[in-house]
């Protein structure tokens, strides 16, 4: 498998465990009996595979190891955040002790050395926990580098800083397989494109958040990335692109469906809100359909979540004031039951939507 | 080290060096001669009292303290930038003012603009004159009616306001805005008195109740009882924090503190100094020199 990643390796290791348990049952029930040479050959092949996966990806070889891995991921995440915050305050605490040239030299060397350290750790750390932690610290160093240069030399704040931050976060994310940094990079790209779209219409760049439509072109671009560039080698990256793309699409629609005054469209708020409510339902349904068809559970779940949010928001608008509360919540409950029934029907008749029946 | 890691290292270091080089080249360009303007400011215009999270931050930053001239003697509610100026800055300004058109006007977002700062110029002299006139008028009224307690307190307040204006208030005023730096510089050629800086402008609209001078209850419909005033405000992002370089920290730490003024009930504990602030080719400021002032 030329593009094997950690997820694939873990899946294969799990499959080997399941296969061995089933083989033992079949032998106990005397349905299948392997000869000794066959058993030895099978065992040798499995051990070879597992050994190579453990060496390359530090996979979990049993359920206890898997639970510990989850704990390590959480510790790595919290540790990375704490180290980044520590670095941030360390800079500020001793900043005044240095002249401008020393400050620039410190910033540059901190960025460069943290990058080298990250790549050095990555070479030695097959688990990835420590290299991801180091990568987040390196990213913090680079963000501080640009922010502090701006402060030292009183540079006018600009959205252009988002672009190198995005590039650096993506570079580290791909180098270390760090999903947290991929998320940071995607957010920087989203903010940069939204700010650019805003400044084309003449507004001050920091005002981009006040027109939610600024995010929609960036959302479509982010969603399309895994379709245009294969992310097979990077575990969970394609899913992150799709989810962030959808969040950047649906959140502005949700905001505009309830706050028409925030739109670029120069019409009264009511028709704008109605149009975005309709768009929200249509887009959520289309996304569910696409997710089922392409077998993207993350897309199905995100689409479904927003479909339910749009539906509940609409029900709230219509009936919260006029209905007794018990009736209102009964309607919500019945709606949830209806959604469950529809989803069950979709699951059983999966091929109706064009997906592959399992 | 395999190809991917080498590639990441070279790309990462290249990105770090490139971004720093671009930023530092911009700084060098900004600070190359000729500078756009040089202002000699004092503690009145450079505020050092803002101490948010100073415990965690041992650098020193000063805040550029500027004011807007009063539009009229007793009018503090009109936005400092009028409707004509807002139109000039690219905002869509309605020709007729009503609830609907003002609502649309308010929906517009902030825009970039250039602001003109004037140091100790006609705007400051006008403020000084307004304060002095106010004091003189109040004092005159009190001299006519000696036993009026309210007037006596007002005389004291206006006297303190005059003292404040003369000795402590910022003499730096934002007096104009535009989009064309060359045109603004032609209009304000004195580079020792007028600095051009980058700012952002936001819309503002106020309504004021029109007095009813007729007899009996006011018969006018609600819409006609109010007069709209539209315009805008501007602010300067870099003014919030001007970094004081390390080479001036020792001077800054040894600066004398302000003394109590005879006319003011409280003493200023601000450090007394003068500083040369230069606005470069990109209109970004930096502190060139700091020296002790007269307490």
Short mmCIF file of N, CA and C in Angstrom, two decimals, chain B residues 107-217:
data_model
loop_
_atom_site.label_atom_id
_atom_site.label_comp_id
_atom_site.label_asym_id
_atom_site.label_seq_id
_atom_site.Cartn_x
_atom_site.Cartn_y
_atom_site.Cartn_z
N UNK B 107 -25.46 51.11 8.06
CA UNK B 107 -25.05 49.74 7.73
C UNK B 107 -23.66 49.68 7.11
N UNK B 108 -23.14 50.84 6.69
CA UNK B 108 -21.85 50.82 6.02
C UNK B 108 -20.72 50.50 7.01
N UNK B 109 -19.76 49.75 6.52
CA UNK B 109 -18.65 49.33 7.39
C UNK B 109 -17.49 50.32 7.35
N UNK B 110 -16.57 50.15 8.30
CA UNK B 110 -15.40 51.03 8.40
C UNK B 110 -14.59 51.02 7.10
N UNK B 111 -13.96 52.16 6.83
CA UNK B 111 -13.10 52.26 5.65
C UNK B 111 -11.74 52.83 6.03
N UNK B 112 -10.75 52.52 5.21
CA UNK B 112 -9.42 53.10 5.40
C UNK B 112 -9.44 54.57 4.99
N UNK B 113 -8.62 55.37 5.67
CA UNK B 113 -8.48 56.78 5.29
C UNK B 113 -7.18 57.31 5.86
N UNK B 114 -6.79 58.48 5.40
CA UNK B 114 -5.62 59.16 5.96
C UNK B 114 -6.13 60.30 6.83
N UNK B 115 -5.53 60.44 8.00
CA UNK B 115 -5.95 61.51 8.91
C UNK B 115 -4.81 62.51 9.06
N UNK B 116 -5.18 63.76 9.26
CA UNK B 116 -4.18 64.80 9.49
C UNK B 116 -4.22 65.17 10.97
N UNK B 117 -3.03 65.06 11.61
CA UNK B 117 -2.90 65.47 13.01
C UNK B 117 -2.19 66.81 13.07
N UNK B 118 -2.75 67.72 13.84
CA UNK B 118 -2.15 69.06 13.96
C UNK B 118 -1.64 69.24 15.39
N UNK B 119 -0.39 69.68 15.53
CA UNK B 119 0.20 69.87 16.86
C UNK B 119 0.26 71.36 17.19
N UNK B 120 -0.36 71.73 18.30
CA UNK B 120 -0.27 73.09 18.83
C UNK B 120 -0.53 74.13 17.74
N UNK B 121 -1.58 73.93 17.00
CA UNK B 121 -1.91 74.82 15.89
C UNK B 121 -3.20 75.57 16.15
N UNK B 122 -3.83 76.05 15.08
CA UNK B 122 -5.06 76.83 15.23
C UNK B 122 -6.16 76.09 16.00
N UNK B 123 -6.23 74.76 15.84
CA UNK B 123 -7.29 74.03 16.55
C UNK B 123 -7.09 74.10 18.05
N UNK B 124 -5.83 73.96 18.47
CA UNK B 124 -5.56 74.04 19.92
C UNK B 124 -5.82 75.46 20.41
N UNK B 125 -5.40 76.45 19.64
CA UNK B 125 -5.63 77.84 20.05
C UNK B 125 -7.12 78.12 20.17
N UNK B 126 -7.89 77.52 19.28
CA UNK B 126 -9.35 77.71 19.33
C UNK B 126 -9.92 77.09 20.61
N UNK B 127 -9.45 75.86 20.93
CA UNK B 127 -9.92 75.21 22.16
C UNK B 127 -9.56 76.05 23.39
N UNK B 128 -8.35 76.60 23.32
CA UNK B 128 -7.89 77.44 24.43
C UNK B 128 -8.78 78.67 24.57
N UNK B 129 -9.09 79.24 23.43
CA UNK B 129 -9.93 80.45 23.43
C UNK B 129 -11.35 80.12 23.93
N UNK B 130 -11.87 78.97 23.48
CA UNK B 130 -13.21 78.57 23.94
C UNK B 130 -13.22 78.39 25.46
N UNK B 131 -12.16 77.77 25.99
CA UNK B 131 -12.08 77.55 27.44
C UNK B 131 -11.95 78.88 28.17
N UNK B 132 -11.13 79.75 27.60
CA UNK B 132 -10.93 81.06 28.24
C UNK B 132 -12.22 81.88 28.21
N UNK B 133 -12.88 81.87 27.05
CA UNK B 133 -14.14 82.63 26.92
C UNK B 133 -15.18 82.11 27.90
N UNK B 134 -15.23 80.78 28.00
CA UNK B 134 -16.22 80.18 28.90
C UNK B 134 -15.96 80.63 30.34
N UNK B 135 -14.71 80.61 30.70
CA UNK B 135 -14.33 81.03 32.06
C UNK B 135 -14.67 82.51 32.28
N UNK B 136 -14.30 83.34 31.31
CA UNK B 136 -14.53 84.79 31.44
C UNK B 136 -16.03 85.08 31.54
N UNK B 137 -16.81 84.41 30.71
CA UNK B 137 -18.26 84.64 30.72
C UNK B 137 -18.86 84.24 32.06
N UNK B 138 -18.46 83.06 32.54
CA UNK B 138 -19.00 82.57 33.82
C UNK B 138 -18.58 83.50 34.96
N UNK B 139 -17.31 83.93 34.91
CA UNK B 139 -16.81 84.82 35.97
C UNK B 139 -17.57 86.15 35.96
N UNK B 140 -17.84 86.64 34.77
CA UNK B 140 -18.56 87.90 34.63
C UNK B 140 -19.97 87.77 35.21
N UNK B 141 -20.62 86.65 34.87
CA UNK B 141 -21.98 86.42 35.39
C UNK B 141 -21.96 86.33 36.92
N UNK B 142 -20.95 85.70 37.45
CA UNK B 142 -20.86 85.55 38.90
C UNK B 142 -20.63 86.90 39.57
N UNK B 143 -19.84 87.74 38.93
CA UNK B 143 -19.56 89.06 39.50
C UNK B 143 -20.83 89.92 39.55
N UNK B 144 -21.74 89.65 38.60
CA UNK B 144 -23.00 90.40 38.61
C UNK B 144 -23.89 89.89 39.75
N UNK B 145 -23.96 88.54 39.87
CA UNK B 145 -24.84 87.96 40.90
C UNK B 145 -23.98 87.20 41.90
N UNK B 146 -23.41 87.88 42.86
CA UNK B 146 -22.38 87.35 43.75
C UNK B 146 -22.83 86.17 44.62
N UNK B 147 -24.10 86.13 44.95
CA UNK B 147 -24.52 85.12 45.92
C UNK B 147 -25.00 83.81 45.28
N UNK B 148 -24.86 83.69 43.99
CA UNK B 148 -25.32 82.47 43.31
C UNK B 148 -24.29 81.34 43.49
N UNK B 149 -24.65 80.31 44.29
CA UNK B 149 -23.71 79.23 44.61
C UNK B 149 -23.37 78.39 43.38
N UNK B 150 -24.43 78.18 42.57
CA UNK B 150 -24.20 77.36 41.38
C UNK B 150 -23.18 78.02 40.45
N UNK B 151 -23.32 79.33 40.29
CA UNK B 151 -22.38 80.06 39.45
C UNK B 151 -20.97 80.04 40.03
N UNK B 152 -20.89 80.11 41.35
CA UNK B 152 -19.58 80.09 41.99
C UNK B 152 -18.85 78.77 41.67
N UNK B 153 -19.61 77.67 41.77
CA UNK B 153 -19.01 76.37 41.47
C UNK B 153 -18.63 76.29 39.98
N UNK B 154 -19.48 76.90 39.15
CA UNK B 154 -19.22 76.86 37.71
C UNK B 154 -17.96 77.67 37.37
N UNK B 155 -17.76 78.78 38.07
CA UNK B 155 -16.55 79.58 37.86
C UNK B 155 -15.32 78.73 38.18
N UNK B 156 -15.39 78.00 39.29
CA UNK B 156 -14.26 77.15 39.69
C UNK B 156 -14.02 76.04 38.65
N UNK B 157 -15.12 75.44 38.19
CA UNK B 157 -14.99 74.36 37.19
C UNK B 157 -14.37 74.88 35.90
N UNK B 158 -14.86 76.03 35.43
CA UNK B 158 -14.35 76.54 34.15
C UNK B 158 -12.90 77.01 34.30
N UNK B 159 -12.55 77.50 35.49
CA UNK B 159 -11.15 77.91 35.72
C UNK B 159 -10.23 76.68 35.66
N UNK B 160 -10.70 75.60 36.29
CA UNK B 160 -9.89 74.37 36.26
C UNK B 160 -9.80 73.81 34.83
N UNK B 161 -10.92 73.93 34.10
CA UNK B 161 -10.91 73.46 32.70
C UNK B 161 -9.91 74.27 31.88
N UNK B 162 -9.84 75.57 32.13
CA UNK B 162 -8.88 76.42 31.43
C UNK B 162 -7.44 76.03 31.79
N UNK B 163 -7.20 75.81 33.09
CA UNK B 163 -5.86 75.40 33.53
C UNK B 163 -5.48 74.07 32.87
N UNK B 164 -6.44 73.17 32.86
CA UNK B 164 -6.23 71.86 32.25
C UNK B 164 -5.86 72.03 30.77
N UNK B 165 -6.62 72.88 30.10
CA UNK B 165 -6.38 73.12 28.67
C UNK B 165 -5.01 73.76 28.44
N UNK B 166 -4.62 74.66 29.35
CA UNK B 166 -3.35 75.38 29.17
C UNK B 166 -2.13 74.50 29.47
N UNK B 167 -2.26 73.60 30.45
CA UNK B 167 -1.06 72.92 30.93
C UNK B 167 -1.04 71.41 30.75
N UNK B 168 -2.20 70.79 30.61
CA UNK B 168 -2.17 69.32 30.63
C UNK B 168 -2.83 68.65 29.42
N UNK B 169 -3.82 69.28 28.84
CA UNK B 169 -4.56 68.61 27.76
C UNK B 169 -3.67 68.47 26.52
N UNK B 170 -3.98 67.45 25.76
CA UNK B 170 -3.21 67.21 24.53
C UNK B 170 -3.42 68.36 23.55
N UNK B 171 -2.31 68.75 22.90
CA UNK B 171 -2.40 69.81 21.89
C UNK B 171 -2.44 69.22 20.48
N UNK B 172 -2.62 67.90 20.44
CA UNK B 172 -2.63 67.20 19.15
C UNK B 172 -4.09 66.97 18.72
N UNK B 173 -4.44 67.48 17.54
CA UNK B 173 -5.83 67.41 17.07
C UNK B 173 -5.90 66.72 15.71
N UNK B 174 -6.89 65.84 15.58
CA UNK B 174 -7.19 65.28 14.26
C UNK B 174 -8.08 66.30 13.57
N UNK B 175 -7.60 66.88 12.49
CA UNK B 175 -8.35 68.02 11.92
C UNK B 175 -8.91 67.75 10.53
N UNK B 176 -8.43 66.72 9.86
CA UNK B 176 -8.90 66.51 8.49
C UNK B 176 -8.70 65.04 8.13
N UNK B 177 -9.37 64.62 7.08
CA UNK B 177 -9.22 63.25 6.59
C UNK B 177 -9.31 63.27 5.08
N UNK B 178 -8.70 62.31 4.46
CA UNK B 178 -8.75 62.24 3.00
C UNK B 178 -8.22 60.90 2.53
N UNK B 179 -8.19 60.75 1.20
CA UNK B 179 -7.69 59.51 0.63
C UNK B 179 -6.38 59.70 -0.12
N UNK B 180 -6.07 60.95 -0.47
CA UNK B 180 -4.90 61.25 -1.28
C UNK B 180 -3.84 61.94 -0.41
N UNK B 181 -2.75 61.24 -0.16
CA UNK B 181 -1.70 61.78 0.72
C UNK B 181 -1.09 63.06 0.14
N UNK B 182 -0.88 63.08 -1.17
CA UNK B 182 -0.25 64.24 -1.80
C UNK B 182 -1.12 65.49 -1.65
N UNK B 183 -2.41 65.32 -1.85
CA UNK B 183 -3.32 66.48 -1.72
C UNK B 183 -3.36 66.98 -0.28
N UNK B 184 -3.37 66.05 0.66
CA UNK B 184 -3.40 66.46 2.07
C UNK B 184 -2.10 67.21 2.43
N UNK B 185 -0.98 66.70 1.92
CA UNK B 185 0.29 67.36 2.24
C UNK B 185 0.37 68.74 1.59
N UNK B 186 -0.22 68.87 0.41
CA UNK B 186 -0.25 70.19 -0.23
C UNK B 186 -1.08 71.16 0.62
N UNK B 187 -2.15 70.65 1.20
CA UNK B 187 -3.02 71.50 2.01
C UNK B 187 -2.37 71.82 3.36
N UNK B 188 -1.57 70.89 3.88
CA UNK B 188 -0.91 71.10 5.19
C UNK B 188 0.59 70.88 5.02
N UNK B 189 1.30 71.87 4.48
CA UNK B 189 2.71 71.64 4.11
C UNK B 189 3.69 71.63 5.28
N UNK B 190 3.33 72.17 6.43
CA UNK B 190 4.26 72.27 7.55
C UNK B 190 4.45 70.89 8.20
N UNK B 191 5.60 70.28 7.95
CA UNK B 191 5.84 68.91 8.43
C UNK B 191 6.23 68.84 9.90
N UNK B 192 6.48 70.00 10.52
CA UNK B 192 6.77 70.03 11.95
C UNK B 192 5.47 70.15 12.76
N UNK B 193 4.40 70.52 12.09
CA UNK B 193 3.14 70.74 12.79
C UNK B 193 2.06 69.74 12.38
N UNK B 194 2.11 69.28 11.12
CA UNK B 194 1.04 68.40 10.62
C UNK B 194 1.61 67.03 10.25
N UNK B 195 1.05 66.00 10.85
CA UNK B 195 1.44 64.63 10.51
C UNK B 195 0.25 63.96 9.82
N UNK B 196 0.56 63.18 8.80
CA UNK B 196 -0.49 62.39 8.14
C UNK B 196 -0.32 60.94 8.59
N UNK B 197 -1.41 60.33 9.03
CA UNK B 197 -1.34 58.95 9.54
C UNK B 197 -2.48 58.12 8.95
N UNK B 198 -2.28 56.81 9.01
CA UNK B 198 -3.33 55.92 8.52
C UNK B 198 -4.38 55.72 9.60
N UNK B 199 -5.63 55.78 9.18
CA UNK B 199 -6.71 55.60 10.15
C UNK B 199 -7.84 54.80 9.55
N UNK B 200 -8.82 54.53 10.38
CA UNK B 200 -10.04 53.89 9.86
C UNK B 200 -11.22 54.74 10.30
N UNK B 201 -12.15 54.86 9.38
CA UNK B 201 -13.29 55.75 9.60
C UNK B 201 -14.56 54.93 9.72
N UNK B 202 -15.39 55.28 10.69
CA UNK B 202 -16.67 54.57 10.83
C UNK B 202 -17.81 55.58 10.82
N UNK B 203 -18.95 55.13 10.36
CA UNK B 203 -20.10 56.03 10.25
C UNK B 203 -20.71 56.27 11.63
N UNK B 204 -21.37 57.41 11.75
CA UNK B 204 -22.08 57.73 12.99
C UNK B 204 -23.31 58.53 12.61
N UNK B 205 -24.39 58.33 13.35
CA UNK B 205 -25.61 59.11 13.12
C UNK B 205 -26.29 59.34 14.46
N UNK B 206 -26.64 60.59 14.71
CA UNK B 206 -27.34 60.94 15.95
C UNK B 206 -28.64 61.65 15.58
N UNK B 207 -29.59 61.57 16.47
CA UNK B 207 -30.80 62.35 16.26
C UNK B 207 -30.97 63.30 17.45
N UNK B 208 -31.49 64.48 17.15
CA UNK B 208 -31.64 65.50 18.19
C UNK B 208 -33.09 65.99 18.18
N UNK B 209 -33.67 66.10 19.37
CA UNK B 209 -35.06 66.56 19.47
C UNK B 209 -35.14 68.05 19.15
N UNK B 210 -35.99 68.37 18.20
CA UNK B 210 -36.17 69.78 17.83
C UNK B 210 -37.13 70.44 18.82
N UNK B 211 -36.76 71.60 19.33
CA UNK B 211 -37.60 72.29 20.31
C UNK B 211 -38.94 72.69 19.69
N UNK B 212 -39.95 72.61 20.50
CA UNK B 212 -41.28 73.07 20.07
C UNK B 212 -41.55 74.41 20.75
N UNK B 213 -41.64 75.45 19.93
CA UNK B 213 -41.78 76.79 20.51
C UNK B 213 -43.23 77.28 20.47
N UNK B 214 -44.11 76.48 19.85
CA UNK B 214 -45.51 76.91 19.76
C UNK B 214 -46.25 76.72 21.08
N UNK B 215 -47.50 77.09 21.08
CA UNK B 215 -48.31 76.95 22.30
C UNK B 215 -49.02 75.59 22.30
N UNK B 216 -49.28 75.08 23.50
CA UNK B 216 -50.00 73.81 23.63
C UNK B 216 -49.12 72.63 23.31
N UNK B 217 -49.77 71.41 23.26
CA UNK B 217 -49.00 70.20 22.97
C UNK B 217 -48.43 70.23 21.54
#
